[in-house]
Each structure stands twice: as structure tokens, then as C-alpha cells.
Coordinates of C-alpha atoms in Angstrom, one line a residue:
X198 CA -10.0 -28.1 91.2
X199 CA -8.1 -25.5 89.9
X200 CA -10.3 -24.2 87.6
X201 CA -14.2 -24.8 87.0
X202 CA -14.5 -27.8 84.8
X203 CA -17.9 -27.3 83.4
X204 CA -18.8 -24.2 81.7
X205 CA -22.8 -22.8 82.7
X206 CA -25.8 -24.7 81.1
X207 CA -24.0 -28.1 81.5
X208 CA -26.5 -28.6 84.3
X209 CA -29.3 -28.5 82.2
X210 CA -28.4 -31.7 80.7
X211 CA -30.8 -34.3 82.3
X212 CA -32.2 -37.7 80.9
X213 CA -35.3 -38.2 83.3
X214 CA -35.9 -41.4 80.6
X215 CA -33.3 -43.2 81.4
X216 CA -32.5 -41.5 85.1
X217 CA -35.7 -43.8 86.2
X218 CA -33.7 -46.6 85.4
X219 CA -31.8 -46.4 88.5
X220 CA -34.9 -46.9 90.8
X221 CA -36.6 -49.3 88.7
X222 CA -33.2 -51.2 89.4
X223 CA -33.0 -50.7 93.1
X224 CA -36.7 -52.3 93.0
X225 CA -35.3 -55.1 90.9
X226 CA -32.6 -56.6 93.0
X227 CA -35.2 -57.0 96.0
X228 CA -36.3 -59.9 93.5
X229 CA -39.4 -57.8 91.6
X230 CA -39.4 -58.1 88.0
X231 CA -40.5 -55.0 86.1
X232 CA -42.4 -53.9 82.9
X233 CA -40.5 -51.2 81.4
X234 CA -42.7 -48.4 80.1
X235 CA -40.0 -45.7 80.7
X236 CA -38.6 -46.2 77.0
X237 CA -39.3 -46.3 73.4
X238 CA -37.0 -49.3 72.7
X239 CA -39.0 -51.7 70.5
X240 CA -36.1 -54.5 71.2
X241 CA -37.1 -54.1 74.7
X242 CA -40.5 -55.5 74.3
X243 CA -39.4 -58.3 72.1
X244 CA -40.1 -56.8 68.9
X245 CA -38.4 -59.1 66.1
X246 CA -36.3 -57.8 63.7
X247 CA -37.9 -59.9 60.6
X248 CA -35.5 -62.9 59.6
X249 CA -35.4 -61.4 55.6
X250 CA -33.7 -58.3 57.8
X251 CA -31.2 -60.1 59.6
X252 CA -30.1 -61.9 56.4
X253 CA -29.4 -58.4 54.7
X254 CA -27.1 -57.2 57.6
X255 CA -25.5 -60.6 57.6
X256 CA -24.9 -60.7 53.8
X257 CA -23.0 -57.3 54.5
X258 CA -21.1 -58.4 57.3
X259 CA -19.4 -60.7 54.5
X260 CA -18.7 -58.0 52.2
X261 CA -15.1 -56.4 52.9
X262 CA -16.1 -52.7 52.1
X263 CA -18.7 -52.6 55.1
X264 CA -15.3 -52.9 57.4
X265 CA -13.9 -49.5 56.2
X266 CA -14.5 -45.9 56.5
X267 CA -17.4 -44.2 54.9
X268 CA -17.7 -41.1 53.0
X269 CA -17.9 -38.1 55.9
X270 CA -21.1 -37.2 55.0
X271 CA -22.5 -40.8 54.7
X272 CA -22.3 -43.7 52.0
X273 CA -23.0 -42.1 48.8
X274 CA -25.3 -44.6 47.4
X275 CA -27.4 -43.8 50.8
X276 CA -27.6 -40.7 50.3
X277 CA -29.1 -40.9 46.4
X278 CA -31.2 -43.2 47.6
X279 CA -32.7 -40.8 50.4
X280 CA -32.3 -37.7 48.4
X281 CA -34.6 -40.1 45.6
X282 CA -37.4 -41.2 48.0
X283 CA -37.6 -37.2 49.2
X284 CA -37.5 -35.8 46.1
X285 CA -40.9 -38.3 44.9
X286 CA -43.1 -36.5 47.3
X287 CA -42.6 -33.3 45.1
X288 CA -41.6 -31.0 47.6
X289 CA -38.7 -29.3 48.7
X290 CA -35.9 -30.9 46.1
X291 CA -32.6 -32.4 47.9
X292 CA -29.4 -34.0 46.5
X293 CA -27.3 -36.4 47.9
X294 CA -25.3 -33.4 49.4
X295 CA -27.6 -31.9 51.4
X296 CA -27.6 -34.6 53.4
X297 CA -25.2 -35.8 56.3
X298 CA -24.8 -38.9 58.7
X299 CA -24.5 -39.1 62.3
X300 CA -24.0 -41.8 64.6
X301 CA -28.0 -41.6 65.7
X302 CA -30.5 -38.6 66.5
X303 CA -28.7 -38.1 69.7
X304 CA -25.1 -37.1 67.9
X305 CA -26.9 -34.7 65.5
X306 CA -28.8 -33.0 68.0
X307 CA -26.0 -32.5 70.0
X308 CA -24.1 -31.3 66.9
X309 CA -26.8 -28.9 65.8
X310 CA -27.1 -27.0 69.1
X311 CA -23.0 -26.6 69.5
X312 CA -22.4 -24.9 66.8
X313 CA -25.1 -21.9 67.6
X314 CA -24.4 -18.9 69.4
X315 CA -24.9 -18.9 72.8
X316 CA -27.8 -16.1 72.2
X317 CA -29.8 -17.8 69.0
X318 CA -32.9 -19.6 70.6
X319 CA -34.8 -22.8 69.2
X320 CA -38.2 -22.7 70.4
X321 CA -39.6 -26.4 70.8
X322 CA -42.8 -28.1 71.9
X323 CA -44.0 -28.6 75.4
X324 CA -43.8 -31.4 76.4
X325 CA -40.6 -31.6 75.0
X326 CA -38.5 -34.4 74.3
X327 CA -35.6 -33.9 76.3
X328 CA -33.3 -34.7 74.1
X329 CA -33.8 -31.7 72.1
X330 CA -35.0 -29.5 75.1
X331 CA -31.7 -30.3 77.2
X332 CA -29.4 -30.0 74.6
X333 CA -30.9 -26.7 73.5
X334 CA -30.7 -25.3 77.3
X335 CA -27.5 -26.5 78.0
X336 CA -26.3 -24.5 74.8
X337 CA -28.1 -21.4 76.0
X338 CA -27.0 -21.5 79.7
X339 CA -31.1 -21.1 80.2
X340 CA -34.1 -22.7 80.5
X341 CA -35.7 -23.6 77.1
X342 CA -37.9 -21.7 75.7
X343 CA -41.1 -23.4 74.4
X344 CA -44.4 -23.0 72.6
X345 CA -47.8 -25.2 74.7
X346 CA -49.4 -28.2 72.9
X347 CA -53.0 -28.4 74.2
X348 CA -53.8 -31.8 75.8
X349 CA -57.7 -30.3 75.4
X350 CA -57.3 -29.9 72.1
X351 CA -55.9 -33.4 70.8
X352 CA -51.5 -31.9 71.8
X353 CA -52.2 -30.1 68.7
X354 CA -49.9 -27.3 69.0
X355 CA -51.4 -23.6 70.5
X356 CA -50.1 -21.3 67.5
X357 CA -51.1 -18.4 68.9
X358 CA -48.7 -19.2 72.2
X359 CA -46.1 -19.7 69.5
X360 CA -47.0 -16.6 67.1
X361 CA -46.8 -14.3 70.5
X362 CA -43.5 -15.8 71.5
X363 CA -41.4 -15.8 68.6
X364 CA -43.0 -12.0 67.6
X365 CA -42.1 -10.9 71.2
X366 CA -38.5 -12.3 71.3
X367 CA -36.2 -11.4 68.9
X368 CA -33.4 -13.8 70.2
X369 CA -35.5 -17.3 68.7
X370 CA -34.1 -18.1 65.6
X371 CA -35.6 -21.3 65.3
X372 CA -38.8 -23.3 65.9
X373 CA -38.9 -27.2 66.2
X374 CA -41.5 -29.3 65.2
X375 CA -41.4 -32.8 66.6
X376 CA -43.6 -35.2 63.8
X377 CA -44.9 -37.1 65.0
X378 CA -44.6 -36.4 68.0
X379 CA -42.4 -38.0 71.4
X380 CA -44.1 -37.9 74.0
X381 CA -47.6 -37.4 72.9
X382 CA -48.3 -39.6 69.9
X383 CA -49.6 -37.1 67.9
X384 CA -49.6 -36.5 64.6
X385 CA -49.8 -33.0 63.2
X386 CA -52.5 -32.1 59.7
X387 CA -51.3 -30.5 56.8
X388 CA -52.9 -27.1 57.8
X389 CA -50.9 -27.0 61.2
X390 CA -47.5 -27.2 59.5
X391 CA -48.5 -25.0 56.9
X392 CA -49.3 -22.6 60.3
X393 CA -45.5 -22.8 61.3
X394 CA -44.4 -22.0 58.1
X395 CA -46.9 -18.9 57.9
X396 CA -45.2 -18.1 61.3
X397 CA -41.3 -18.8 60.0
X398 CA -41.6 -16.7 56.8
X399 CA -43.3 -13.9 58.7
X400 CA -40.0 -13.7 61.1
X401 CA -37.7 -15.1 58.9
X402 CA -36.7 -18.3 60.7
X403 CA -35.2 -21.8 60.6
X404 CA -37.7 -24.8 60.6
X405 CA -36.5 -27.8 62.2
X406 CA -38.0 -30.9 62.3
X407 CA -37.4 -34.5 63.9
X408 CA -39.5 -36.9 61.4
X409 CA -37.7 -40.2 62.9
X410 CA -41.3 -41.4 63.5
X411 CA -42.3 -40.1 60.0
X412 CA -43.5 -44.1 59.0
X413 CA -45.0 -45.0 62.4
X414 CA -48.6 -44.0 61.6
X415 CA -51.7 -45.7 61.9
X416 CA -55.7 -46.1 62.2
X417 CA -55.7 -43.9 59.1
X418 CA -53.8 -41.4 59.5
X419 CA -50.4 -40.5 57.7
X420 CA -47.0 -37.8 58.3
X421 CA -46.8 -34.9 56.1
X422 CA -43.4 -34.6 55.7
X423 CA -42.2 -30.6 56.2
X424 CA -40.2 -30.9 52.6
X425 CA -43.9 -30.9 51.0
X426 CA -44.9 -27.5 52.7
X427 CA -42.0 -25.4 53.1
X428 CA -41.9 -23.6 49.8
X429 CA -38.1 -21.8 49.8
X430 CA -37.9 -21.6 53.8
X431 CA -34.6 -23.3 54.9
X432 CA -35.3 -25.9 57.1
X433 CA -33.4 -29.4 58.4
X434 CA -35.2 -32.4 59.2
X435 CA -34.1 -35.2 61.7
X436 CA -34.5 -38.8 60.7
X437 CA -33.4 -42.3 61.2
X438 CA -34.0 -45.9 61.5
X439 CA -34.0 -46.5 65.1
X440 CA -37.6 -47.0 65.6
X441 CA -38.8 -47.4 62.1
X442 CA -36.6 -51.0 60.9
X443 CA -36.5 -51.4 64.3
X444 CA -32.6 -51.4 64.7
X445 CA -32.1 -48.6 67.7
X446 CA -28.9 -50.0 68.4
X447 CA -27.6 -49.2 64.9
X448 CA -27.2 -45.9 66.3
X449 CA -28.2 -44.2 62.9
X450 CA -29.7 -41.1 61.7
X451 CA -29.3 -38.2 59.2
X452 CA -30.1 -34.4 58.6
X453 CA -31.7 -33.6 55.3
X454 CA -31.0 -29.7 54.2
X455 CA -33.8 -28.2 52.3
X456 CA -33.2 -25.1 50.8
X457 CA -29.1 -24.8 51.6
X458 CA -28.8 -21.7 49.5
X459 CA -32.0 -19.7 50.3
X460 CA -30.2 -18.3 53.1
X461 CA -26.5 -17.6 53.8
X462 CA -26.4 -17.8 57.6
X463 CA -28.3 -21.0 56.8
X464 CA -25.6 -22.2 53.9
X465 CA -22.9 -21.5 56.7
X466 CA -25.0 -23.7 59.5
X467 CA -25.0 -26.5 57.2
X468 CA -21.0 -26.2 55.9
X469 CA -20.3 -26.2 59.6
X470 CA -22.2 -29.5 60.2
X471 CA -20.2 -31.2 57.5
X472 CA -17.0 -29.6 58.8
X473 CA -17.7 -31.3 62.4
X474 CA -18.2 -34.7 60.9
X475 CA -14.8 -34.5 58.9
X476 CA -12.9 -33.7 61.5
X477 CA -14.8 -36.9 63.1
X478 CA -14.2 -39.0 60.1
X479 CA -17.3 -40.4 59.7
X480 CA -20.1 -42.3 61.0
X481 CA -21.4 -46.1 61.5
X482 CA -20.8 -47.7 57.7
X483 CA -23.1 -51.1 58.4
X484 CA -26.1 -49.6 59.3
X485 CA -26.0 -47.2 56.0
X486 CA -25.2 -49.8 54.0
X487 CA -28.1 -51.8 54.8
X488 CA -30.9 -48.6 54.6
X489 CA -31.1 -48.9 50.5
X490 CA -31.3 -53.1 50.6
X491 CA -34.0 -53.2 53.4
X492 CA -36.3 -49.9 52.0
X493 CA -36.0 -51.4 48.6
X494 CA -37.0 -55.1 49.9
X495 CA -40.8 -56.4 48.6
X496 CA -41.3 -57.3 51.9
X497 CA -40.6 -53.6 53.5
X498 CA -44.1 -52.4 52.9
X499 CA -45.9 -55.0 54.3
X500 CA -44.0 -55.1 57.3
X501 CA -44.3 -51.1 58.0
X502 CA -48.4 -51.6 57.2
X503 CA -48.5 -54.6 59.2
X504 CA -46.2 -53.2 62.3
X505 CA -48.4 -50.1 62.0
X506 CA -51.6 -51.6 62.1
X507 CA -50.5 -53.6 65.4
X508 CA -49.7 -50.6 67.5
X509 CA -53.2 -49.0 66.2
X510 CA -54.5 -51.7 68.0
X511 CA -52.8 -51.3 71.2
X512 CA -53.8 -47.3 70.9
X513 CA -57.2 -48.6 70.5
X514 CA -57.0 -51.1 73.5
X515 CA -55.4 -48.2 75.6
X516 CA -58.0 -45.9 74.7
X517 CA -61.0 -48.7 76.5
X518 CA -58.8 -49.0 79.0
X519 CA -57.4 -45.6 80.3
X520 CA -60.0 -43.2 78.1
X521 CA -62.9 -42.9 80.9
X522 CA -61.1 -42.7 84.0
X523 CA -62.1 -39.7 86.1
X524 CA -59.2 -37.5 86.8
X525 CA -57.0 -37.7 83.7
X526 CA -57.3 -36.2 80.3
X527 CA -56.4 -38.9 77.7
X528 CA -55.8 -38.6 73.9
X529 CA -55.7 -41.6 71.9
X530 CA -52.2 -41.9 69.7
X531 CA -51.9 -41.3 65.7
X532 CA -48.5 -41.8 65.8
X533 CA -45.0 -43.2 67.0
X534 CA -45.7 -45.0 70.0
X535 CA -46.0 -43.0 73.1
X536 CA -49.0 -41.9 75.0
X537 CA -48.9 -39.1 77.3
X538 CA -51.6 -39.1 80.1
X539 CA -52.4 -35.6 82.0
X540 CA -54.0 -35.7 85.3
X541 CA -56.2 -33.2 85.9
X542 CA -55.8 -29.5 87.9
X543 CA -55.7 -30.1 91.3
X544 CA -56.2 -33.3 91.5
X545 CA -52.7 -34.3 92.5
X546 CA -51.8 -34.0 96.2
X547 CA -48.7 -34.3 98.6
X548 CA -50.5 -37.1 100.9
X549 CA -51.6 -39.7 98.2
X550 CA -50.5 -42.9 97.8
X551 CA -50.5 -46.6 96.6
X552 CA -50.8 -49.4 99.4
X553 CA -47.5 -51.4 99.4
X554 CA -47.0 -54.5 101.8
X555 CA -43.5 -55.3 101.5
X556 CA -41.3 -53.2 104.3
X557 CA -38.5 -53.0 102.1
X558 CA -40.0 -51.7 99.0
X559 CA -41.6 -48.9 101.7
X560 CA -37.8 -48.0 102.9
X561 CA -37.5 -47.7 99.1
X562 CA -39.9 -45.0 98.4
X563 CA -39.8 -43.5 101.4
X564 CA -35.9 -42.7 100.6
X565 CA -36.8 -41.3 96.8
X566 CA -39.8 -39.1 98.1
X567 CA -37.0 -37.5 100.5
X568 CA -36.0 -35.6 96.9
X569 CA -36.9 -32.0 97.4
X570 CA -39.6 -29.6 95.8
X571 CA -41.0 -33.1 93.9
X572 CA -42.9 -32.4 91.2
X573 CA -46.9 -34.4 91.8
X574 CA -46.5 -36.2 88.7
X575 CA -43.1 -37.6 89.8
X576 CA -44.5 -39.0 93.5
X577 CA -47.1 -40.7 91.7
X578 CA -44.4 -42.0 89.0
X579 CA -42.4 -43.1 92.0
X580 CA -45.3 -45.0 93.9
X581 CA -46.6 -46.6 90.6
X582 CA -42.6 -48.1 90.8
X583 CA -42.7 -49.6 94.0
X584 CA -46.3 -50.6 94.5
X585 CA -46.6 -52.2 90.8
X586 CA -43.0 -52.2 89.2
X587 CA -44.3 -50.6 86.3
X588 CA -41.5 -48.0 85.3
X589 CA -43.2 -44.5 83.7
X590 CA -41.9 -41.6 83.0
X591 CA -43.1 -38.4 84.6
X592 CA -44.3 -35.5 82.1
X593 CA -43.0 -32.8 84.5
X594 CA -39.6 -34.1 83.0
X595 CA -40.4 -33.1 79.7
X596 CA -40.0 -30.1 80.2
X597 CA -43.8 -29.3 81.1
X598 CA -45.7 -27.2 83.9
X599 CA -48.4 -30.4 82.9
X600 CA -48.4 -33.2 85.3
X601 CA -48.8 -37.0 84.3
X602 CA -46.5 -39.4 82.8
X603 CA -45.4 -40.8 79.5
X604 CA -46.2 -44.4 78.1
X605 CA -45.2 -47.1 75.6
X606 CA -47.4 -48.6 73.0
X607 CA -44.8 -51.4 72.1
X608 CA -45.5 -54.2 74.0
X609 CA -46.9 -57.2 71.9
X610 CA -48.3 -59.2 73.7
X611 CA -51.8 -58.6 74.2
X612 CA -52.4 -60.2 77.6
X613 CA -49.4 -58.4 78.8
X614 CA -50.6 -55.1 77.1
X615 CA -54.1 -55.1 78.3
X616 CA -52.8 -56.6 81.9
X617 CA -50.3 -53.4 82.4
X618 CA -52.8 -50.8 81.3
X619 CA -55.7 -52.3 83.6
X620 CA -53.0 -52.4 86.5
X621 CA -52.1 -48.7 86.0
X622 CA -55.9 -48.0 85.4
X623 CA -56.7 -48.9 88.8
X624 CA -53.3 -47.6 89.9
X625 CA -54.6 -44.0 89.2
X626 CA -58.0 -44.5 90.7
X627 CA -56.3 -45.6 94.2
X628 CA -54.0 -43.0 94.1
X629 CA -56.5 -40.6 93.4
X630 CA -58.8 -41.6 96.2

């Protein structure tokens, strides 16, 4: 070309999630079916969208209005309504314009990250979700810069890898919290947020937070929402209904500002934001016009407790399953509905495999092992996809020095449940051996 098209850190922009897909495909058209464990798509594994649900959207899809454009920064009704649900905890006090629509997480991740100098650093969790950890790279034009949580210590975060970090580079301006969190399932106490605030006041720092999981708790334990510890910090936090309705093909989530004025750097962050969405007009109008209806249905409650209590169980059926196998750290979930599975130091090797019969599905692996310097996890990730066609995703993608693999908890039936985790039980053991 003439010119270089793509300016530096557009390399860092990788989607291992979805990048699996490819092989899990090439698998499929020599006649295999697969169990997809790569993604957190509850539609996927036959979730049902509850039929009092579907009549709300349908009911809209009548009305005229939900045809047209919505207000740039999102439905105003929406937004009252959001700002009103935040506002009952008795935290951090919003309004309806200090918050803004995107079409999903994705677009106002992508959004937040642009609009930073180069040089202003977001430090996130390890393992990361790649969304955030790509996006905040690629804006950089280096690799991310991240703060451990402990697999031998439930993921809870290491805050004094963080305090030394942030204290020792001036150039983070950020830290991200992820809670609960994707790809480990848990879910972070009271005292541990309080901890990053200690830490954010001390250096004077933006909090950011991705809550989309905030109402995907269970076997007891519940998401303290940031707003409720913050104090006067300013702070953003990422949410939508992707996951929680479950509608992830809505494409719908929002940024709630907390704190707008407490900082002017801050103030001119969040004018920015709403700025980019004008000039995009808006976003999705359906979705946002349904949040209000189903949140304020009688039957939303139930179905959130009863949802919840459901992938407890599977956390619980995993944990029998998976929790005693030599070789692997494992932490039962408290949230979402990931599980991410560690193998131990050392035990990973370059000659280990799974026994596979069929010649073809052999030329198969043989051809994705050619990649070079494969991360451990990712050759056992690749021979759990051609010797049991069960597609995980390797934790050395998320942006982790760990080696293991991430998991879904959505899967409803039990049989099927219990019949994939046995399969990649013994799966480990073989491969270990």
C-alpha cells in the first residue's frame, strides 16, 4: 500500500473467545457435533427467554415510537428508571444524565479506551477479559498492564500487587474492577472494594467497573455494587442486559457516571462520551424500551432468584466433579457463570496428549499444534477439541502468565452438564498421565 493502514497497537486486538470457533468448526464439518463451552451465550445452551418476556418485546414491536430514533444518550424514561433503582441502594446518587447508551458492553468499551491519551493506563485484572484488556492495549500501543487475582486465595484480587503497581507507575490513571467477575466467577466482599477505593483516593484515580453480571449471584452470596462504596471518587460502571434478561443479541448496555463533577478531567471524559454518541445518533431504541416493562414485571424476581438458584446448582455439580482432581486448582463460582480451572506448576508438558482414533481429526490437530511458541494451556485446549469436541477456552488468552482454561456454567440440562464435566474430568487426568 501506499501508506501503512493500521496505526501501532491494532495488533493487540485478539478475540481468543470467539477465534476458537474456527477450529471447533473445521472439527464440525468432519461430521462431529460439538458442546460449546468457549462462550457465555445463555441462547446457546437453550436458555428460554420466559414467554411473559417475549410478549413485552412483541407488544412494543406494535407501538410506532419503538421504530424511531432515541434520545442520544438513551430513552429518557430508561434512564429515570435506572438512575431510580441506583439511587435506592443509597450510595453514590445519579440522575438520568449521568447516564448513556451504547449499542452493548463491546461499543462502550471500545468508546471509553479511544478517547484516552495514548499514555493514561487502565490497570485491569488478570485474568482479564479480553475485551477490556485488548481494547486497552490496542489504545496504548502496549501490552496491558495488570494487577494478579490469586487462584490460591479464592481469584480474590492480590492488593498489594495492585497498591505496588499503581504507586510505582505514574502513567495508570485507572483501575478496573470486573464484578463479578469473567472469567473466574468470583464475586468480590465489601471489604475488597472498599480496598480499591483506599487505593484510588490515595493516588487520585478513576474507578471503573463492569457490573453486567451484577444480578447473576447465587448459593448466598450477593454483588456490592461500587456506587455503595465509592464515597466522592469518580467512577463509571459498565452494565447491561445481555446476560441478565437473557437477550445478548439485543446488543445493549450503558455507562452509569458517579460523581461527574468531583473531578474536571473526569467531567470532560464523560462530556466526550456523550459527544461520540451524538455524532452516532443514538443507540438500539427496542431493547431500551423494554428494560423499565420487564424489571418492573411481578414475575422478574422470581425468574432472576429462580435462574440464580439453577446455575448454583451447576457450580455445585462442577465442584463434585472437577474439585478433587490432582493437578488442577479449582474454585467453585459465586457469580456470573464462568469457571476458570488452573493446572498446576509444571505439570503441563510439550509431549502430552489425548488418544484420538480418527486419522482425520489427527491431521487436524497435528496442523493447529504447528502454531509457534504455543502456550501449554492452549495444546491441551486444542486436544480436548479434537479428541472430545468440547470447545474451551485457554486462560493464557486472558491475558494471564496462568495456564488452564475457562468454562461455562449455562448448560441446563443436567445429564448434559454432569456428562461434559465427567468427560473433561477424565480428559485432564489422561492428559496429565
Amino acid at each position: 500500500m501506499r501508506q501503512q493502514l493500521l496505526r501501532s497497537g491494532a495488533e493487540e486486538l485478539t478475540y481468543e473467545i470467539r477465534g476458537i470457533v474456527k477450529k471447533a468448526r473445521q472439527v464440525e464439518a468432519l461430521g462431529y457435533s460439538m458442546t460449546w463451552e468457549n462462550i457465555g451465550d445463555p441462547i446457546q445452551k437453550s436458555n428460554h427467554v420466559p414467554e411473559w418476556m417475549k410478549e413485552i418485546i412483541a407488544d412494543l414491536m406494535k407501538d410506532d415510537k419503538t421504530y424511531g430514533y432515541a434520545d442520544s444518550k438513551g430513552m429518557l424514561e430508561t434512564r429515570r428508571f435506572l438512575a431510580d433503582l441506583n439511587n435506592a441502594r443509597g450510595g453514590s446518587q445519579i440522575t438520568a444524565e449521568d447516564i448513556l447508551f451504547f449499542n452493548g458492553l463491546g461499543d462502550a468499551i471500545a468508546k471509553l479506551y479511544q478517547f484516552l491519551i495514548p499514555t493514561a493506563r487502565i490497570i485491569g485484572p488478570s485474568p482479564a477479559y479480553s475485551t477490556h484488556s485488548s481494547a486497552e492495549a490496542a489504545h496504548a500501543n502496549a501490552a496491558p498492564i495488570t494487577y494478579k487475582l490469586d487462584p490460591d486465595n479464592q481469584w480474590l484480587p492480590d492488593m498489594e500487587d495492585l497498591y505496588l503497581k499503581v504507586r510505582y507507575n505514574p502513567s495508570i490513571v485507572g483501575i478496573l474492577i470486573i464484578n463479578p467477575d469473567n472469567p473466574t466467577g468470583m464475586v468480590y466482599p465489601r471489604e475488597v472494594l472498599e480496598a480499591f477505593v483506599k487505593i484510588a483516593e490515595e493516588f487520585n484515580l478513576l474507578l471503573i467497573t463492569d457490573e453486567i453480571y451484577q444480578n447473576i449471584t447465587y448459593n448466598g452470596i450477593t454483588a456490592v455494587p461500587l456506587a455503595e462504596v465509592i464515597g466522592d471518587r469518580p467512577a463509571i460502571s459498565l452494565k447491561g442486559i445481555s446476560k441478565e434478561f437473557p437477550w445478548p443479541g439485543s446488543r445493549c448496555g450503558w455507562m452509569e457516571f458517579y460523581n461527574r463533577e468531583s473531578s474536571k478531567e473526569f467531567s470532560k471524559l464523560c462530556q466526550t462520551l456523550e459527544n461520540a454518541k451524538m455524532i452516532e445518533v443514538c443507540s438500539t431504541i427496542l431493547p431500551q424500551l423494554a428494560i423499565p416493562k420487564i424489571m418492573k414485571h411481578p414475575a422478574y424476581f422470581k425468574y432472576r432468584e429462580e435462574s440464580n438458584a439453577q446455575i448454583g446448582k451447576r457450580s455445585d455439580w462442577m465442584r463434585e466433579i472437577l474439585g478433587d482432581i490432582p493437578g488442577i486448582k479449582f474454585n467453585p463460582t459465586q457469580g456470573a457463570f464462568y469457571n476458570t480451572i488452573v493446572f498446576d506448576e509444571g505439570v503441563l508438558k510439550e509431549d502430552q496428549f489425548l488418544p484420538i482414533e480418527d486419522e482425520k481429526l489427527n491431521g487436524l490437530l497435528d496442523s493447529w499444534l504447528e502454531e509457534k511458541n504455543m502456550p501449554l494451556d492452549k495444546r491441551f485446549v486444542y486436544n480436548l477439541l479434537a479428541a472430545e469436541q468440547i470447545c474451551v477456552v485457554p486462560i493464557s488468552s486472558f491475558c494471564s502468565d496462568l495456564r488452564g482454561f475457562r468454562v461455562t456454567l449455562l448448560e441446563e440440562n443436567e445429564e448434559v452438564f454432569k456428562s461434559t464435566f465427567r468427560r473433561i474430568g477424565k480428559a485432564i487426568e489422561s492428559y496429565l498421565k
